[in-house]
Amino acid sequence: MTFDDQEYLRRYPFIDRILISSEEIQLRVRELGNEISRAYQGSSPIFVCILKGAYPFLADLTRCVSVDHEVDFMAVSSYEGGTQSTGVVKIEKDLKGNITGRDVILVEDIIDTGLTIAHLMELLGTRNPRSIRVATLLDKKPARIKNVELHYVGFEIPKEFVIGYGLDYDEKYRNLPFIGIMKA
Ligand code: IMP
């Protein structure tokens, strides 16, 4: 744990504990960046950041990628059906560029039920990209409802609500440099 992480814990007493420290995140993101760089030699992929949560991951990941690439952004919100996400997502902001014939890497903060990413892959698949892969910082596997293939995963985590590094609670705490768990 870095001095910064400790300082945040002191300032934010509602955080119960740090699940993944900022150092662990930075090391793992570098590994993923290297892996992606090796896999996409000779290609110029488009990283699609799923807003809002994936923005810190996109920024850190792309700075560890050594092949030429572009970034684009998409914002989605899910239609809620009772208490559970239905997986039907509303596109709040669509891509600026054309992905036809391109290698696309969807960048997500967390895959929970898998419904959102499955829907997005289906939607973007209709635009005839050359390939679509998923890079997610977190995989909350025990919560999965829809099976999706995840190509680049930072960390598998238990079925707990987490905040930080892009992930929010009521639109707050996205700025924390680590992944934390709030007090119950
Ligand atoms: P899915 O369709 O259930 O996979 O939903 C994924 C989305 O739910 C993520 O992009 C997050 O916005 C949100 N989400 C899921 N789990 C958490 C969490 O533990 N903390 C904060 N947001 C979460």
PDB file of C-alpha atoms and ligand atoms in Angstrom:
ATOM      1  CA  MET A   1       0.000   0.000   0.000  1.00  0.00           C
ATOM      2  CA  THR A   2       1.405   3.415  -0.908  1.00  0.00           C
ATOM      3  CA  PHE A   3       1.446   6.509   1.292  1.00  0.00           C
ATOM      4  CA  ASP A   4      -1.346   7.921  -0.934  1.00  0.00           C
ATOM      5  CA  ASP A   5      -3.532   4.845  -0.363  1.00  0.00           C
ATOM      6  CA  GLN A   6      -3.063   5.187   3.417  1.00  0.00           C
ATOM      7  CA  GLU A   7      -3.833   8.891   3.246  1.00  0.00           C
ATOM      8  CA  TYR A   8      -7.116   8.212   1.413  1.00  0.00           C
ATOM      9  CA  LEU A   9      -8.069   5.612   4.038  1.00  0.00           C
ATOM     10  CA  ARG A  10      -7.485   8.209   6.741  1.00  0.00           C
ATOM     11  CA  ARG A  11      -9.528  10.831   4.889  1.00  0.00           C
ATOM     12  CA  TYR A  12     -12.402   8.512   3.919  1.00  0.00           C
ATOM     13  CA  PRO A  13     -13.377   6.557   7.061  1.00  0.00           C
ATOM     14  CA  PHE A  14     -16.308   4.922   5.241  1.00  0.00           C
ATOM     15  CA  ILE A  15     -13.881   2.722   3.312  1.00  0.00           C
ATOM     16  CA  ASP A  16     -13.681  -0.622   5.085  1.00  0.00           C
ATOM     17  CA  ARG A  17     -10.580  -1.911   3.346  1.00  0.00           C
ATOM     18  CA  ILE A  18      -8.484  -1.860   0.224  1.00  0.00           C
ATOM     19  CA  LEU A  19      -9.079  -4.889  -1.978  1.00  0.00           C
ATOM     20  CA  ILE A  20      -6.480  -4.018  -4.644  1.00  0.00           C
ATOM     21  CA  SER A  21      -3.830  -1.383  -3.958  1.00  0.00           C
ATOM     22  CA  SER A  22      -2.798   1.270  -6.465  1.00  0.00           C
ATOM     23  CA  GLU A  23       0.603  -0.426  -6.860  1.00  0.00           C
ATOM     24  CA  GLU A  24      -0.988  -3.766  -7.677  1.00  0.00           C
ATOM     25  CA  ILE A  25      -3.264  -2.068 -10.225  1.00  0.00           C
ATOM     26  CA  GLN A  26      -0.390  -0.259 -11.946  1.00  0.00           C
ATOM     27  CA  LEU A  27       1.714  -3.431 -12.158  1.00  0.00           C
ATOM     28  CA  ARG A  28      -1.135  -5.484 -13.597  1.00  0.00           C
ATOM     29  CA  VAL A  29      -2.160  -2.771 -16.071  1.00  0.00           C
ATOM     30  CA  ARG A  30       1.425  -2.694 -17.359  1.00  0.00           C
ATOM     31  CA  GLU A  31       1.336  -6.468 -17.848  1.00  0.00           C
ATOM     32  CA  LEU A  32      -1.948  -6.206 -19.760  1.00  0.00           C
ATOM     33  CA  GLY A  33      -0.526  -3.374 -21.904  1.00  0.00           C
ATOM     34  CA  ASN A  34       2.478  -5.533 -22.805  1.00  0.00           C
ATOM     35  CA  GLU A  35       0.246  -8.501 -23.606  1.00  0.00           C
ATOM     36  CA  ILE A  36      -1.978  -6.377 -25.849  1.00  0.00           C
ATOM     37  CA  SER A  37       1.055  -4.831 -27.568  1.00  0.00           C
ATOM     38  CA  ARG A  38       2.361  -8.302 -28.434  1.00  0.00           C
ATOM     39  CA  ALA A  39      -1.042  -9.523 -29.647  1.00  0.00           C
ATOM     40  CA  TYR A  40      -1.710  -6.522 -31.896  1.00  0.00           C
ATOM     41  CA  GLN A  41       1.669  -6.245 -33.666  1.00  0.00           C
ATOM     42  CA  GLY A  42       0.980  -5.024 -37.207  1.00  0.00           C
ATOM     43  CA  SER A  43      -2.550  -3.897 -36.359  1.00  0.00           C
ATOM     44  CA  SER A  44      -3.856  -0.516 -35.288  1.00  0.00           C
ATOM     45  CA  PRO A  45      -6.646  -1.325 -32.839  1.00  0.00           C
ATOM     46  CA  ILE A  46      -9.358   1.007 -31.578  1.00  0.00           C
ATOM     47  CA  PHE A  47      -9.784   1.058 -27.805  1.00  0.00           C
ATOM     48  CA  VAL A  48     -13.422   1.749 -26.979  1.00  0.00           C
ATOM     49  CA  CYS A  49     -13.773   3.145 -23.467  1.00  0.00           C
ATOM     50  CA  ILE A  50     -17.144   2.409 -21.884  1.00  0.00           C
ATOM     51  CA  LEU A  51     -18.008   5.522 -19.894  1.00  0.00           C
ATOM     52  CA  LYS A  52     -17.997   6.513 -17.248  1.00  0.00           C
ATOM     53  CA  GLY A  53     -16.201   3.906 -15.169  1.00  0.00           C
ATOM     54  CA  ALA A  54     -13.449   2.804 -17.547  1.00  0.00           C
ATOM     55  CA  TYR A  55     -11.705   6.153 -18.025  1.00  0.00           C
ATOM     56  CA  PRO A  56      -8.791   5.688 -15.560  1.00  0.00           C
ATOM     57  CA  PHE A  57      -8.185   2.165 -16.862  1.00  0.00           C
ATOM     58  CA  LEU A  58      -8.187   3.376 -20.483  1.00  0.00           C
ATOM     59  CA  ALA A  59      -5.755   6.185 -19.677  1.00  0.00           C
ATOM     60  CA  ASP A  60      -3.292   3.938 -17.819  1.00  0.00           C
ATOM     61  CA  LEU A  61      -3.640   0.971 -20.182  1.00  0.00           C
ATOM     62  CA  THR A  62      -3.088   2.874 -23.424  1.00  0.00           C
ATOM     63  CA  ARG A  63       0.037   4.491 -21.979  1.00  0.00           C
ATOM     64  CA  CYS A  64       1.448   0.957 -21.657  1.00  0.00           C
ATOM     65  CA  VAL A  65       0.555  -0.006 -25.247  1.00  0.00           C
ATOM     66  CA  SER A  66       3.382   0.296 -27.758  1.00  0.00           C
ATOM     67  CA  VAL A  67       1.476  -0.317 -31.029  1.00  0.00           C
ATOM     68  CA  ASP A  68      -0.271   2.546 -32.847  1.00  0.00           C
ATOM     69  CA  HIS A  69      -3.875   2.761 -31.788  1.00  0.00           C
ATOM     70  CA  GLU A  70      -6.905   5.031 -31.559  1.00  0.00           C
ATOM     71  CA  VAL A  71      -9.336   5.644 -28.719  1.00  0.00           C
ATOM     72  CA  ASP A  72     -13.063   6.234 -28.913  1.00  0.00           C
ATOM     73  CA  PHE A  73     -15.787   6.521 -26.296  1.00  0.00           C
ATOM     74  CA  MET A  74     -19.227   5.127 -25.706  1.00  0.00           C
ATOM     75  CA  ALA A  75     -21.623   5.893 -22.875  1.00  0.00           C
ATOM     76  CA  VAL A  76     -24.380   3.486 -21.956  1.00  0.00           C
ATOM     77  CA  SER A  77     -27.033   3.234 -19.294  1.00  0.00           C
ATOM     78  CA  SER A  78     -29.037   0.153 -18.514  1.00  0.00           C
ATOM     79  CA  TYR A  79     -32.791  -0.024 -18.361  1.00  0.00           C
ATOM     80  CA  GLU A  80     -33.578  -1.375 -14.914  1.00  0.00           C
ATOM     81  CA  GLY A  81     -36.142  -4.151 -14.562  1.00  0.00           C
ATOM     82  CA  GLY A  82     -37.024  -4.223 -10.867  1.00  0.00           C
ATOM     83  CA  THR A  83     -33.808  -4.493  -8.883  1.00  0.00           C
ATOM     84  CA  GLN A  84     -31.824  -6.377 -11.523  1.00  0.00           C
ATOM     85  CA  SER A  85     -30.181  -4.978 -14.630  1.00  0.00           C
ATOM     86  CA  THR A  86     -32.033  -6.259 -17.715  1.00  0.00           C
ATOM     87  CA  GLY A  87     -28.937  -6.015 -19.884  1.00  0.00           C
ATOM     88  CA  VAL A  88     -30.817  -3.918 -22.400  1.00  0.00           C
ATOM     89  CA  VAL A  89     -28.622  -0.897 -22.674  1.00  0.00           C
ATOM     90  CA  LYS A  90     -29.473   2.534 -23.917  1.00  0.00           C
ATOM     91  CA  ILE A  91     -26.732   4.186 -25.937  1.00  0.00           C
ATOM     92  CA  GLU A  92     -26.262   7.623 -24.396  1.00  0.00           C
ATOM     93  CA  LYS A  93     -23.258   8.396 -26.563  1.00  0.00           C
ATOM     94  CA  ASP A  94     -22.209   6.444 -29.621  1.00  0.00           C
ATOM     95  CA  LEU A  95     -18.772   6.023 -31.188  1.00  0.00           C
ATOM     96  CA  LYS A  96     -17.433   8.862 -33.296  1.00  0.00           C
ATOM     97  CA  GLY A  97     -15.518   6.654 -35.694  1.00  0.00           C
ATOM     98  CA  ASN A  98     -16.333   3.772 -38.020  1.00  0.00           C
ATOM     99  CA  ILE A  99     -15.214   0.357 -36.753  1.00  0.00           C
ATOM    100  CA  THR A 100     -15.893  -1.635 -39.933  1.00  0.00           C
ATOM    101  CA  GLY A 101     -12.888  -3.863 -40.687  1.00  0.00           C
ATOM    102  CA  ARG A 102     -11.075  -2.689 -37.545  1.00  0.00           C
ATOM    103  CA  ASP A 103      -9.757  -4.536 -34.490  1.00  0.00           C
ATOM    104  CA  VAL A 104     -11.781  -3.297 -31.526  1.00  0.00           C
ATOM    105  CA  ILE A 105     -10.872  -3.632 -27.847  1.00  0.00           C
ATOM    106  CA  LEU A 106     -13.744  -2.801 -25.496  1.00  0.00           C
ATOM    107  CA  VAL A 107     -12.385  -1.362 -22.279  1.00  0.00           C
ATOM    108  CA  GLU A 108     -14.552  -1.906 -19.195  1.00  0.00           C
ATOM    109  CA  ASP A 109     -14.073  -1.226 -15.505  1.00  0.00           C
ATOM    110  CA  ILE A 110     -15.913  -4.314 -14.276  1.00  0.00           C
ATOM    111  CA  ILE A 111     -17.912  -7.214 -15.666  1.00  0.00           C
ATOM    112  CA  ASP A 112     -20.617  -8.092 -13.181  1.00  0.00           C
ATOM    113  CA  THR A 113     -23.645  -9.967 -14.582  1.00  0.00           C
ATOM    114  CA  GLY A 114     -22.105  -9.729 -18.062  1.00  0.00           C
ATOM    115  CA  LEU A 115     -25.382  -8.459 -19.525  1.00  0.00           C
ATOM    116  CA  THR A 116     -24.079  -5.019 -20.538  1.00  0.00           C
ATOM    117  CA  ILE A 117     -20.953  -6.244 -22.297  1.00  0.00           C
ATOM    118  CA  ALA A 118     -22.855  -9.046 -24.052  1.00  0.00           C
ATOM    119  CA  HIS A 119     -25.337  -6.527 -25.411  1.00  0.00           C
ATOM    120  CA  LEU A 120     -22.580  -4.156 -26.531  1.00  0.00           C
ATOM    121  CA  MET A 121     -20.650  -6.911 -28.289  1.00  0.00           C
ATOM    122  CA  GLU A 122     -23.769  -7.915 -30.153  1.00  0.00           C
ATOM    123  CA  LEU A 123     -24.494  -4.321 -31.147  1.00  0.00           C
ATOM    124  CA  LEU A 124     -20.942  -3.514 -32.279  1.00  0.00           C
ATOM    125  CA  GLY A 125     -20.727  -6.875 -34.040  1.00  0.00           C
ATOM    126  CA  THR A 126     -23.413  -5.697 -36.473  1.00  0.00           C
ATOM    127  CA  ARG A 127     -21.005  -2.964 -37.637  1.00  0.00           C
ATOM    128  CA  ASN A 128     -18.656  -5.619 -39.043  1.00  0.00           C
ATOM    129  CA  PRO A 129     -15.393  -5.004 -37.190  1.00  0.00           C
ATOM    130  CA  ARG A 130     -12.516  -7.384 -37.980  1.00  0.00           C
ATOM    131  CA  SER A 131     -12.431  -8.494 -34.346  1.00  0.00           C
ATOM    132  CA  ILE A 132     -13.828  -7.518 -30.952  1.00  0.00           C
ATOM    133  CA  ARG A 133     -12.103  -8.315 -27.687  1.00  0.00           C
ATOM    134  CA  VAL A 134     -12.776  -7.241 -24.126  1.00  0.00           C
ATOM    135  CA  ALA A 135     -10.293  -5.784 -21.663  1.00  0.00           C
ATOM    136  CA  THR A 136     -11.690  -5.387 -18.165  1.00  0.00           C
ATOM    137  CA  LEU A 137      -9.901  -4.355 -15.013  1.00  0.00           C
ATOM    138  CA  LEU A 138     -12.194  -6.425 -12.794  1.00  0.00           C
ATOM    139  CA  ASP A 139     -14.115  -9.640 -13.297  1.00  0.00           C
ATOM    140  CA  LYS A 140     -16.801 -10.271 -10.670  1.00  0.00           C
ATOM    141  CA  LYS A 141     -17.200 -13.856 -11.834  1.00  0.00           C
ATOM    142  CA  PRO A 142     -19.538 -15.152  -9.077  1.00  0.00           C
ATOM    143  CA  ALA A 143     -22.172 -12.599 -10.229  1.00  0.00           C
ATOM    144  CA  ARG A 144     -22.216 -13.731 -13.859  1.00  0.00           C
ATOM    145  CA  ILE A 145     -25.593 -14.329 -15.535  1.00  0.00           C
ATOM    146  CA  LYS A 146     -24.506 -14.127 -19.169  1.00  0.00           C
ATOM    147  CA  ASN A 147     -21.354 -15.939 -20.237  1.00  0.00           C
ATOM    148  CA  VAL A 148     -18.975 -13.775 -22.240  1.00  0.00           C
ATOM    149  CA  GLU A 149     -15.409 -14.402 -23.279  1.00  0.00           C
ATOM    150  CA  LEU A 150     -13.083 -11.923 -21.580  1.00  0.00           C
ATOM    151  CA  HIS A 151      -9.698 -11.697 -23.260  1.00  0.00           C
ATOM    152  CA  TYR A 152      -7.781  -9.388 -20.922  1.00  0.00           C
ATOM    153  CA  VAL A 153      -8.681  -9.441 -17.225  1.00  0.00           C
ATOM    154  CA  GLY A 154      -6.888  -7.468 -14.539  1.00  0.00           C
ATOM    155  CA  PHE A 155      -8.237  -9.177 -11.427  1.00  0.00           C
ATOM    156  CA  GLU A 156     -10.968 -11.606 -10.486  1.00  0.00           C
ATOM    157  CA  ILE A 157     -12.872 -10.344  -7.451  1.00  0.00           C
ATOM    158  CA  PRO A 158     -15.556 -11.756  -5.125  1.00  0.00           C
ATOM    159  CA  LYS A 159     -19.210 -10.698  -5.257  1.00  0.00           C
ATOM    160  CA  GLU A 160     -18.719  -7.462  -3.303  1.00  0.00           C
ATOM    161  CA  PHE A 161     -19.575  -3.889  -4.176  1.00  0.00           C
ATOM    162  CA  VAL A 162     -16.340  -2.054  -4.936  1.00  0.00           C
ATOM    163  CA  ILE A 163     -15.412   1.580  -5.478  1.00  0.00           C
ATOM    164  CA  GLY A 164     -12.434   3.485  -6.812  1.00  0.00           C
ATOM    165  CA  TYR A 165     -10.306   3.619  -9.973  1.00  0.00           C
ATOM    166  CA  GLY A 166     -13.346   4.707 -11.999  1.00  0.00           C
ATOM    167  CA  LEU A 167     -15.984   2.779 -10.075  1.00  0.00           C
ATOM    168  CA  ASP A 168     -18.521   4.890  -8.246  1.00  0.00           C
ATOM    169  CA  TYR A 169     -21.048   4.802  -5.475  1.00  0.00           C
ATOM    170  CA  ASP A 170     -23.702   7.401  -6.256  1.00  0.00           C
ATOM    171  CA  GLU A 171     -21.311   9.044  -8.758  1.00  0.00           C
ATOM    172  CA  LYS A 172     -18.607   9.500  -6.125  1.00  0.00           C
ATOM    173  CA  TYR A 173     -15.183   7.967  -5.352  1.00  0.00           C
ATOM    174  CA  ARG A 174     -14.148   7.353  -8.973  1.00  0.00           C
ATOM    175  CA  ASN A 175     -10.940   9.260  -8.161  1.00  0.00           C
ATOM    176  CA  LEU A 176      -9.564   6.788  -5.608  1.00  0.00           C
ATOM    177  CA  PRO A 177      -6.324   5.230  -6.928  1.00  0.00           C
ATOM    178  CA  PHE A 178      -7.193   1.787  -5.502  1.00  0.00           C
ATOM    179  CA  ILE A 179     -10.148  -0.611  -5.476  1.00  0.00           C
ATOM    180  CA  GLY A 180     -11.843  -0.462  -2.092  1.00  0.00           C
ATOM    181  CA  ILE A 181     -14.783  -1.935  -0.247  1.00  0.00           C
ATOM    182  CA  MET A 182     -17.146   0.331   1.644  1.00  0.00           C
ATOM    183  CA  LYS A 183     -18.245  -0.266   5.217  1.00  0.00           C
ATOM    184  CA  ALA A 184     -21.659  -1.927   5.374  1.00  0.00           C
TER     185      ALA A 184
HETATM  186  P1  IMP B   1     -23.192  -5.841 -15.762  1.00  0.00           P
HETATM  187  O1  IMP B   1     -24.100  -5.645 -16.953  1.00  0.00           O
HETATM  188  O2  IMP B   1     -23.959  -6.394 -14.591  1.00  0.00           O
HETATM  189  O3  IMP B   1     -21.956  -6.638 -16.064  1.00  0.00           O
HETATM  190  O4  IMP B   1     -22.842  -4.375 -15.317  1.00  0.00           O
HETATM  191  C1  IMP B   1     -21.609  -3.795 -15.366  1.00  0.00           C
HETATM  192  C2  IMP B   1     -21.716  -2.387 -14.809  1.00  0.00           C
HETATM  193  O5  IMP B   1     -22.334  -2.356 -13.502  1.00  0.00           O
HETATM  194  C3  IMP B   1     -20.335  -1.809 -14.628  1.00  0.00           C
HETATM  195  O6  IMP B   1     -19.860  -1.166 -15.798  1.00  0.00           O
HETATM  196  C4  IMP B   1     -20.537  -0.852 -13.460  1.00  0.00           C
HETATM  197  O7  IMP B   1     -20.964   0.397 -13.934  1.00  0.00           O
HETATM  198  C5  IMP B   1     -21.649  -1.466 -12.637  1.00  0.00           C
HETATM  199  N1  IMP B   1     -21.105  -2.231 -11.480  1.00  0.00           N
HETATM  200  C6  IMP B   1     -21.139  -3.561 -11.301  1.00  0.00           C
HETATM  201  N2  IMP B   1     -20.548  -3.926 -10.133  1.00  0.00           N
HETATM  202  C7  IMP B   1     -20.127  -2.771  -9.556  1.00  0.00           C
HETATM  203  C8  IMP B   1     -19.421  -2.476  -8.318  1.00  0.00           C
HETATM  204  O8  IMP B   1     -19.049  -3.367  -7.515  1.00  0.00           O
HETATM  205  N3  IMP B   1     -19.159  -1.179  -8.084  1.00  0.00           N
HETATM  206  C9  IMP B   1     -19.518  -0.165  -8.930  1.00  0.00           C
HETATM  207  N4  IMP B   1     -20.177  -0.392 -10.095  1.00  0.00           N
HETATM  208  C10 IMP B   1     -20.475  -1.692 -10.405  1.00  0.00           C
END
